[in-house]
Each structure stands twice: as C-alpha cells, then as structure tokens.
Coordinates of N, CA and C in Angstrom, one line a residue:
M1476 N 9.0 -33.1 -90.2 CA 8.8 -31.6 -90.2 C 9.5 -31.1 -91.4
T1477 N 9.0 -31.3 -92.6 CA 9.5 -30.8 -93.8 C 8.6 -29.8 -94.4
G1478 N 9.0 -29.2 -95.5 CA 8.2 -28.2 -96.2 C 8.7 -26.8 -95.8
E1479 N 8.1 -25.9 -96.5 CA 8.4 -24.5 -96.3 C 7.6 -24.0 -95.0
T1480 N 8.3 -23.1 -94.3 CA 7.7 -22.5 -93.1 C 8.0 -21.0 -93.1
K1481 N 7.1 -20.3 -92.4 CA 7.3 -18.9 -92.3 C 7.2 -18.6 -90.8
V1482 N 8.2 -17.9 -90.2 CA 8.2 -17.6 -88.8 C 7.3 -16.4 -88.6
L1483 N 6.3 -16.7 -87.8 CA 5.3 -15.6 -87.4 C 5.6 -14.9 -86.1
Y1484 N 6.3 -15.7 -85.2 CA 6.6 -15.1 -83.9 C 7.8 -15.9 -83.4
D1485 N 8.8 -15.2 -82.8 CA 9.9 -15.8 -82.1 C 10.3 -14.9 -81.0
V1486 N 10.4 -15.4 -79.8 CA 10.7 -14.6 -78.6 C 12.1 -14.0 -78.7
R1487 N 13.0 -14.6 -79.5 CA 14.3 -14.1 -79.6 C 14.4 -12.8 -80.4
T1488 N 13.4 -12.5 -81.1 CA 13.4 -11.3 -82.0 C 12.8 -10.1 -81.3
E1489 N 12.3 -10.2 -80.1 CA 11.7 -9.1 -79.4 C 12.5 -8.8 -78.1
E1490 N 12.4 -7.6 -77.7 CA 13.0 -7.1 -76.4 C 12.1 -7.5 -75.3
A1491 N 12.6 -7.6 -74.1 CA 11.8 -7.9 -72.9 C 10.9 -6.7 -72.7
P1492 N 9.6 -7.0 -72.4 CA 8.6 -5.9 -72.3 C 8.6 -5.2 -70.9
V1493 N 9.5 -4.3 -70.7 CA 9.7 -3.7 -69.4 C 9.2 -2.2 -69.5
G1494 N 8.7 -1.8 -70.6 CA 8.2 -0.4 -70.7 C 7.2 0.0 -69.7
G1495 N 6.2 -0.8 -69.5 CA 5.1 -0.5 -68.5 C 5.7 -0.5 -67.1
T1496 N 6.6 -1.4 -66.8 CA 7.2 -1.4 -65.5 C 8.0 -0.1 -65.2
I1497 N 8.7 0.3 -66.2 CA 9.5 1.5 -66.1 C 8.6 2.8 -65.9
V1498 N 7.6 2.8 -66.7 CA 6.7 4.0 -66.6 C 6.0 4.1 -65.3
S1499 N 5.5 2.9 -64.8 CA 4.9 2.9 -63.5 C 5.9 3.2 -62.4
G1500 N 7.1 2.8 -62.5 CA 8.1 3.1 -61.5 C 8.4 4.6 -61.5
I1501 N 8.6 5.2 -62.7 CA 8.8 6.6 -62.7 C 7.6 7.4 -62.1
G1502 N 6.4 6.9 -62.5 CA 5.2 7.6 -61.9 C 5.2 7.5 -60.4
G1503 N 5.5 6.3 -59.8 CA 5.5 6.2 -58.4 C 6.6 7.1 -57.7
V1504 N 7.8 7.2 -58.3 CA 8.8 8.0 -57.8 C 8.4 9.5 -57.9
L1505 N 7.8 9.9 -59.0 CA 7.3 11.3 -59.1 C 6.3 11.6 -58.1
V1506 N 5.4 10.7 -57.8 CA 4.4 11.0 -56.7 C 5.1 11.2 -55.4
G1507 N 6.2 10.4 -55.1 CA 7.0 10.6 -53.9 C 7.7 11.9 -53.9
V1508 N 8.2 12.3 -55.0 CA 8.9 13.6 -55.1 C 7.9 14.7 -54.8
A1509 N 6.7 14.6 -55.4 CA 5.7 15.7 -55.2 C 5.3 15.7 -53.7
L1510 N 5.2 14.5 -53.1 CA 4.8 14.4 -51.7 C 6.0 15.0 -50.8
L1511 N 7.2 14.8 -51.2 CA 8.4 15.3 -50.5 C 8.4 16.8 -50.6
A1512 N 8.1 17.4 -51.8 CA 8.0 18.8 -52.0 C 7.0 19.5 -51.1
V1513 N 5.9 18.8 -50.9 CA 4.8 19.3 -50.1 C 5.2 19.3 -48.6
V1514 N 5.8 18.3 -48.1 CA 6.1 18.1 -46.7 C 7.5 18.6 -46.3
W1515 N 8.3 19.1 -47.3 CA 9.7 19.4 -47.0 C 9.8 20.5 -45.9
G1516 N 9.0 21.5 -46.0 CA 9.1 22.7 -45.1 C 8.5 22.4 -43.7
R1517 N 7.9 21.3 -43.5 CA 7.3 21.0 -42.2 C 8.3 20.6 -41.2
R1518 N 8.0 20.8 -39.9 CA 8.9 20.4 -38.8 C 8.8 18.9 -38.6
D1519 N 7.8 18.3 -39.0 CA 7.5 16.9 -38.8 C 8.5 16.0 -39.6
R1520 N 9.4 15.3 -39.0 CA 10.4 14.5 -39.7 C 9.7 13.2 -40.3
A1521 N 8.7 12.8 -39.6 CA 8.0 11.5 -40.1 C 7.5 11.7 -41.5
S1522 N 6.9 12.8 -41.8 CA 6.3 13.1 -43.1 C 7.4 13.0 -44.2
R1523 N 8.6 13.7 -43.9 CA 9.7 13.7 -44.9 C 10.3 12.3 -45.0
L1524 N 10.4 11.6 -43.9 CA 10.9 10.2 -43.9 C 10.0 9.3 -44.8
F1525 N 8.7 9.5 -44.6 CA 7.7 8.7 -45.3 C 7.9 8.9 -46.8
A1526 N 8.0 10.2 -47.2 CA 8.1 10.6 -48.6 C 9.4 10.0 -49.2
L1527 N 10.5 10.0 -48.4 CA 11.8 9.5 -48.9 C 11.7 8.0 -49.0
L1528 N 11.1 7.3 -48.1 CA 10.9 5.9 -48.2 C 10.0 5.5 -49.3
W1529 N 9.0 6.3 -49.6 CA 8.1 6.1 -50.8 C 8.9 6.1 -52.1
I1530 N 9.8 7.1 -52.2 CA 10.6 7.2 -53.4 C 11.5 6.0 -53.6
V1531 N 12.2 5.7 -52.5 CA 13.2 4.6 -52.5 C 12.4 3.3 -52.8
G1532 N 11.3 3.1 -52.1 CA 10.5 1.8 -52.2 C 10.1 1.6 -53.7
W1533 N 9.5 2.7 -54.3 CA 9.0 2.6 -55.7 C 10.2 2.3 -56.6
G1534 N 11.3 3.0 -56.4 CA 12.5 2.8 -57.2 C 13.0 1.3 -57.1
I1535 N 13.1 0.8 -55.9 CA 13.5 -0.6 -55.8 C 12.5 -1.6 -56.3
L1536 N 11.3 -1.4 -56.0 CA 10.2 -2.3 -56.5 C 10.2 -2.4 -58.1
S1537 N 10.3 -1.2 -58.7 CA 10.3 -1.1 -60.2 C 11.6 -1.8 -60.7
T1538 N 12.7 -1.5 -60.1 CA 13.9 -2.1 -60.6 C 13.9 -3.6 -60.5
V1539 N 13.5 -4.1 -59.4 CA 13.4 -5.6 -59.2 C 12.5 -6.2 -60.1
T1540 N 11.3 -5.6 -60.4 CA 10.3 -6.1 -61.3 C 10.9 -6.1 -62.7
A1541 N 11.5 -5.1 -63.2 CA 12.1 -5.0 -64.5 C 13.2 -6.0 -64.7
V1542 N 14.1 -6.2 -63.7 CA 15.2 -7.1 -63.8 C 14.6 -8.6 -63.9
G1543 N 13.5 -8.8 -63.1 CA 12.9 -10.1 -63.2 C 12.3 -10.4 -64.6
V1544 N 11.7 -9.4 -65.2 CA 11.1 -9.6 -66.5 C 12.2 -9.9 -67.6
V1545 N 13.3 -9.1 -67.5 CA 14.4 -9.3 -68.4 C 15.0 -10.6 -68.2
S1546 N 15.2 -11.0 -67.0 CA 15.8 -12.3 -66.7 C 15.0 -13.5 -67.2
R1547 N 13.7 -13.5 -67.0 CA 12.8 -14.5 -67.6 C 12.8 -14.5 -69.1
H1548 N 12.8 -13.3 -69.7 CA 12.9 -13.2 -71.1 C 14.2 -13.9 -71.7
R1549 N 15.3 -13.5 -71.0 CA 16.6 -14.1 -71.4 C 16.6 -15.6 -71.3
E1550 N 16.0 -16.1 -70.2 CA 15.9 -17.5 -70.0 C 15.1 -18.2 -71.1
A1551 N 14.0 -17.6 -71.5 CA 13.2 -18.2 -72.6 C 13.9 -18.2 -73.9
K1552 N 14.7 -17.2 -74.2 CA 15.6 -17.3 -75.4 C 16.5 -18.4 -75.3
G1553 N 17.1 -18.7 -74.1 CA 18.0 -19.8 -73.9 C 17.3 -21.1 -74.1
W1554 N 16.1 -21.3 -73.8 CA 15.4 -22.5 -74.0 C 15.3 -22.9 -75.5
L1555 N 15.1 -21.8 -76.3 CA 15.0 -22.1 -77.8 C 16.4 -22.4 -78.3
E1556 N 17.4 -21.7 -77.8 CA 18.8 -21.9 -78.3 C 19.3 -23.3 -77.9
T1557 N 18.9 -23.8 -76.8 CA 19.4 -25.2 -76.3 C 18.3 -26.2 -76.7
R1558 N 17.3 -25.9 -77.4 CA 16.2 -26.8 -77.8 C 15.6 -27.5 -76.6
D1559 N 15.4 -26.7 -75.5 CA 14.7 -27.2 -74.3 C 13.2 -26.9 -74.5
V1560 N 12.7 -27.3 -75.6 CA 11.3 -27.0 -75.9 C 10.6 -28.2 -76.5
A1561 N 9.3 -28.2 -76.4 CA 8.5 -29.3 -77.1 C 8.0 -28.6 -78.4
V1562 N 7.9 -29.4 -79.4 CA 7.4 -29.0 -80.7 C 6.0 -29.6 -81.0
V1563 N 5.0 -28.8 -81.2 CA 3.7 -29.2 -81.5 C 3.3 -28.7 -82.9
E1564 N 2.8 -29.6 -83.7 CA 2.5 -29.2 -85.1 C 1.1 -29.7 -85.5
G1565 N 0.4 -28.8 -86.3 CA -0.9 -29.2 -86.8 C -1.8 -28.0 -87.0
A1566 N -3.0 -28.3 -87.3 CA -4.0 -27.3 -87.6 C -4.6 -26.7 -86.3
V1567 N -4.7 -25.4 -86.3 CA -5.3 -24.7 -85.2 C -6.8 -24.9 -85.2
E1568 N -7.4 -25.5 -84.1 CA -8.8 -25.8 -84.1 C -9.4 -25.2 -82.8
D1569 N -10.7 -25.0 -82.8 CA -11.4 -24.6 -81.6 C -10.8 -23.2 -81.1
L1570 N -10.5 -22.3 -82.0 CA -10.0 -21.0 -81.6 C -11.1 -20.2 -80.9
S1571 N -10.8 -19.8 -79.7 CA -11.7 -18.9 -78.9 C -11.0 -17.6 -78.7
P1572 N -11.2 -16.6 -79.5 CA -10.5 -15.3 -79.5 C -10.6 -14.6 -78.1
A1573 N -9.6 -13.9 -77.8 CA -9.6 -13.0 -76.6 C -10.5 -11.8 -76.9
T1574 N -10.8 -11.1 -75.8 CA -11.5 -9.8 -76.0 C -10.5 -8.7 -76.4
T1575 N -11.0 -7.6 -76.9 CA -10.1 -6.6 -77.4 C -9.5 -5.7 -76.4
D1576 N -9.8 -5.9 -75.1 CA -9.4 -5.0 -74.0 C -8.0 -5.4 -73.4
R1577 N -7.3 -6.3 -74.1 CA -6.0 -6.7 -73.7 C -6.0 -7.4 -72.3
K1578 N -7.1 -7.9 -71.9 CA -7.2 -8.6 -70.6 C -7.7 -10.0 -70.8
G1579 N -8.1 -10.4 -72.0 CA -8.7 -11.7 -72.2 C -7.7 -12.8 -72.4
I1580 N -8.2 -14.0 -72.5 CA -7.4 -15.2 -72.7 C -7.9 -15.9 -74.0
E1581 N -7.0 -16.0 -74.9 CA -7.4 -16.7 -76.2 C -7.0 -18.2 -76.0
T1582 N -7.9 -19.1 -76.4 CA -7.6 -20.5 -76.3 C -7.7 -21.2 -77.7
F1583 N -6.9 -22.2 -77.9 CA -7.0 -23.0 -79.2 C -6.4 -24.3 -78.9
R1584 N -6.7 -25.2 -79.9 CA -6.3 -26.6 -79.7 C -5.5 -27.0 -81.0
I1585 N -4.4 -27.8 -80.8 CA -3.7 -28.4 -81.9 C -3.6 -29.9 -81.5
G1586 N -4.3 -30.7 -82.2 CA -4.4 -32.1 -81.9 C -5.1 -32.2 -80.6
E1587 N -4.6 -32.9 -79.6 CA -5.2 -33.0 -78.3 C -4.8 -32.0 -77.3
R1588 N -3.8 -31.2 -77.6 CA -3.2 -30.2 -76.7 C -3.9 -28.8 -76.8
I1589 N -4.3 -28.3 -75.6 CA -4.9 -27.0 -75.6 C -3.9 -25.9 -75.2
F1590 N -3.9 -24.8 -75.8 CA -3.0 -23.7 -75.5 C -3.8 -22.4 -75.2
Q1591 N -3.1 -21.6 -74.4 CA -3.7 -20.3 -74.0 C -2.7 -19.2 -74.4
V1592 N -3.3 -18.0 -74.8 CA -2.5 -16.8 -75.0 C -3.1 -15.8 -74.1
R1593 N -2.4 -15.3 -73.1 CA -2.9 -14.3 -72.2 C -2.6 -12.9 -72.8
D1594 N -3.6 -12.3 -73.4 CA -3.4 -11.1 -74.2 C -2.9 -10.0 -73.3
G1595 N -1.7 -9.4 -73.8 CA -1.2 -8.2 -73.1 C -0.4 -8.5 -71.9
Q1596 N -0.3 -9.7 -71.4 CA 0.5 -9.9 -70.1 C 2.0 -9.8 -70.4
T1597 N 2.7 -9.3 -69.5 CA 4.2 -9.2 -69.7 C 5.0 -9.9 -68.6
K1598 N 4.3 -10.5 -67.7 CA 5.0 -11.2 -66.6 C 5.9 -12.4 -67.1
D1599 N 5.3 -13.2 -68.0 CA 5.9 -14.4 -68.5 C 6.4 -14.1 -69.9
P1600 N 7.5 -14.6 -70.3 CA 8.0 -14.5 -71.7 C 7.1 -15.3 -72.7
G1601 N 7.2 -15.0 -73.9 CA 6.5 -15.7 -74.9 C 5.3 -14.9 -75.5
L1602 N 4.6 -15.6 -76.4 CA 3.5 -15.0 -77.1 C 2.5 -14.4 -76.1
N1603 N 2.2 -13.1 -76.3 CA 1.2 -12.5 -75.5 C 0.3 -11.5 -76.3
R1604 N 0.2 -11.8 -77.6 CA -0.7 -11.0 -78.5 C -1.7 -12.0 -79.1
S1605 N -2.9 -11.7 -78.9 CA -4.0 -12.6 -79.4 C -4.3 -12.2 -80.8
S1606 N -5.1 -13.1 -81.5 CA -5.4 -12.9 -82.9 C -6.2 -11.6 -83.1
V1607 N -7.0 -11.2 -82.1 CA -7.8 -9.9 -82.3 C -6.9 -8.7 -82.3
R1608 N -5.7 -8.8 -81.8 CA -4.7 -7.7 -81.8 C -3.6 -8.0 -82.8
G1609 N -3.8 -8.8 -83.8 CA -2.8 -9.1 -84.8 C -1.8 -10.2 -84.5
G1610 N -2.1 -11.0 -83.5 CA -1.3 -12.1 -83.2 C -1.2 -13.2 -84.3
P1611 N -0.3 -14.1 -84.2 CA -0.1 -15.0 -85.3 C -1.0 -16.2 -85.4
V1612 N -1.8 -16.5 -84.4 CA -2.6 -17.7 -84.4 C -3.9 -17.4 -85.1
R1613 N -4.2 -18.2 -86.2 CA -5.5 -18.1 -86.9 C -6.2 -19.5 -87.0
S1614 N -7.5 -19.4 -86.9 CA -8.3 -20.7 -87.0 C -8.0 -21.4 -88.3
G1615 N -7.7 -22.7 -88.2 CA -7.5 -23.5 -89.4 C -6.1 -23.4 -90.0
A1616 N -5.3 -22.5 -89.5 CA -3.9 -22.4 -90.0 C -3.1 -23.6 -89.5
R1617 N -2.2 -24.1 -90.4 CA -1.3 -25.2 -90.0 C 0.0 -24.5 -89.4
V1618 N 0.3 -24.8 -88.2 CA 1.4 -24.2 -87.5 C 2.3 -25.2 -86.8
R1619 N 3.5 -24.7 -86.5 CA 4.4 -25.5 -85.6 C 4.7 -24.5 -84.5
L1620 N 4.4 -25.0 -83.2 CA 4.7 -24.2 -82.0 C 5.9 -24.8 -81.3
H1621 N 6.8 -24.0 -80.8 CA 7.8 -24.4 -79.9 C 7.4 -23.9 -78.6
V1622 N 7.2 -24.8 -77.6 CA 6.7 -24.4 -76.3 C 7.6 -24.9 -75.2
H1623 N 7.6 -24.2 -74.1 CA 8.2 -24.6 -72.9 C 7.2 -24.5 -71.8
G1624 N 6.6 -25.7 -71.4 CA 5.5 -25.6 -70.4 C 4.3 -25.0 -71.1
P1625 N 3.7 -24.0 -70.5 CA 2.6 -23.3 -71.1 C 3.0 -22.1 -72.0
L1626 N 4.3 -21.8 -72.1 CA 4.8 -20.6 -72.8 C 5.0 -21.0 -74.3
I1627 N 4.4 -20.2 -75.2 CA 4.6 -20.3 -76.6 C 5.8 -19.4 -77.0
L1628 N 6.9 -20.0 -77.4 CA 8.1 -19.2 -77.7 C 8.4 -19.0 -79.2
R1629 N 7.8 -19.8 -80.0 CA 8.0 -19.6 -81.5 C 6.8 -20.2 -82.2
V1630 N 6.3 -19.4 -83.2 CA 5.2 -19.9 -84.0 C 5.7 -19.8 -85.5
E1631 N 5.5 -21.0 -86.2 CA 5.8 -21.0 -87.6 C 4.6 -21.4 -88.3
E1632 N 4.4 -20.8 -89.5 CA 3.2 -21.2 -90.3 C 3.8 -22.2 -91.3
L1633 N 3.1 -23.4 -91.4 CA 3.6 -24.4 -92.3 C 2.9 -24.2 -93.6
A1634 N 3.6 -24.6 -94.7 CA 3.0 -24.6 -96.0 C 1.8 -25.6 -96.1
P1635 N 0.7 -25.2 -96.7 CA -0.4 -26.2 -96.8 C 0.1 -27.4 -97.6
P1636 N -0.5 -28.5 -97.3 CA -0.2 -29.7 -98.0 C -0.6 -29.6 -99.5
P1637 N 0.0 -30.2 -100.4 CA -0.4 -30.0 -101.8 C -1.8 -30.6 -102.0
T1638 N -2.6 -29.9 -102.8 CA -4.0 -30.4 -103.0 C -4.0 -31.5 -104.1
T1639 N -3.0 -31.5 -105.0 CA -3.0 -32.5 -106.0 C -1.7 -33.3 -105.9
P1640 N -1.7 -34.6 -106.1 CA -0.5 -35.4 -106.0 C 0.6 -34.9 -106.9
V1641 N 1.8 -34.9 -106.5 CA 2.9 -34.5 -107.3 C 3.3 -35.6 -108.1
P1642 N 3.4 -35.4 -109.5 CA 3.8 -36.5 -110.3 C 5.2 -37.0 -110.0
A1643 N 5.4 -38.3 -110.1 CA 6.7 -38.9 -109.8 C 7.6 -38.6 -110.9
A1644 N 8.9 -38.4 -110.6 CA 9.9 -38.1 -111.6 C 10.3 -39.4 -112.3
R1645 N 10.6 -39.3 -113.6 CA 10.9 -40.5 -114.3 C 12.4 -40.6 -114.5

C-alpha cells in the first residue's frame, strides 16, 4: 500500500447525522402541544393525559434514537482509531448507481468483494452518499476502502500506476 493517496471520505471528519431525528422529534412534540392546547379546556382528563403522553413519548423516542445514532457513529470512529477494520484496495468495477431520490442502493465491486452504499440512510455510520449525489466512489477509480463488516468508514483514492516505466537510478 504505497503511493500517493487522497482521502475522499472519512467517518471521523463528519458529525453524527441526527438532524432528521431532532426535526421529527420536535415535530412530534409540537403536534402533541397543539393537541394539548385543543383539549386543555375539556372536562375529559383522558384527552389531556393522551396529549401529555404523546409529548413525552415523542420526546423520549427522539432522544433515544438520536443517542443511538451518536453512539454508533462514535463506535465507528473507534474502529478506525484501533484499526479494527479490513482494508480493500483496487479498481471500482460493476458500479450500479443509486437513484437520485435518496432511497436507492448503489453497488460496486472491488476484486471479488461486492459493496453497497445505502443512499441517504443515517441509521448506520459510514458512507451514505452515492455517486449520483456527489459520493466518492467512481467507476474505474483505484481506491482503498477501510470497512467494518458492510460499513465503509474511509475511502482513499489511490494514485494511478505509472504508465511508463520509471528509469532506474544509476
């Protein structure tokens, strides 16, 4: 593994993607607050209790989900730090791009190993941006991947091999 490389993606340089979880949590809590405002003046305690449980439930669910995402992201950073990763190197072949709707799966092969990039997913740490949305994997590119199971944690672009032999030094 020699030669010049350029880091195209590294899970350690990005924050845990919890923005969507926080936004949906706030949205769920706000629905509960609106529901509580509607039923507050009623004599029926069950309606108010339901609205309060809705607010608390959404708040807890969103918090637990966000903490889980952050925890898995931190764990993935640790795998790179402790070198608990496999390294796969070679040319990207058989690239099948994802769709542009952030719901597709991009697949490609390096040597005999097949990889997937689940475009836009935030549940698992690692690469989640396909080539159609500016991701680092390109057909024919020579790359080095650092992976833990199915998760791609680092992508490096390798310098192409020299096209002409380098003259020997005298």
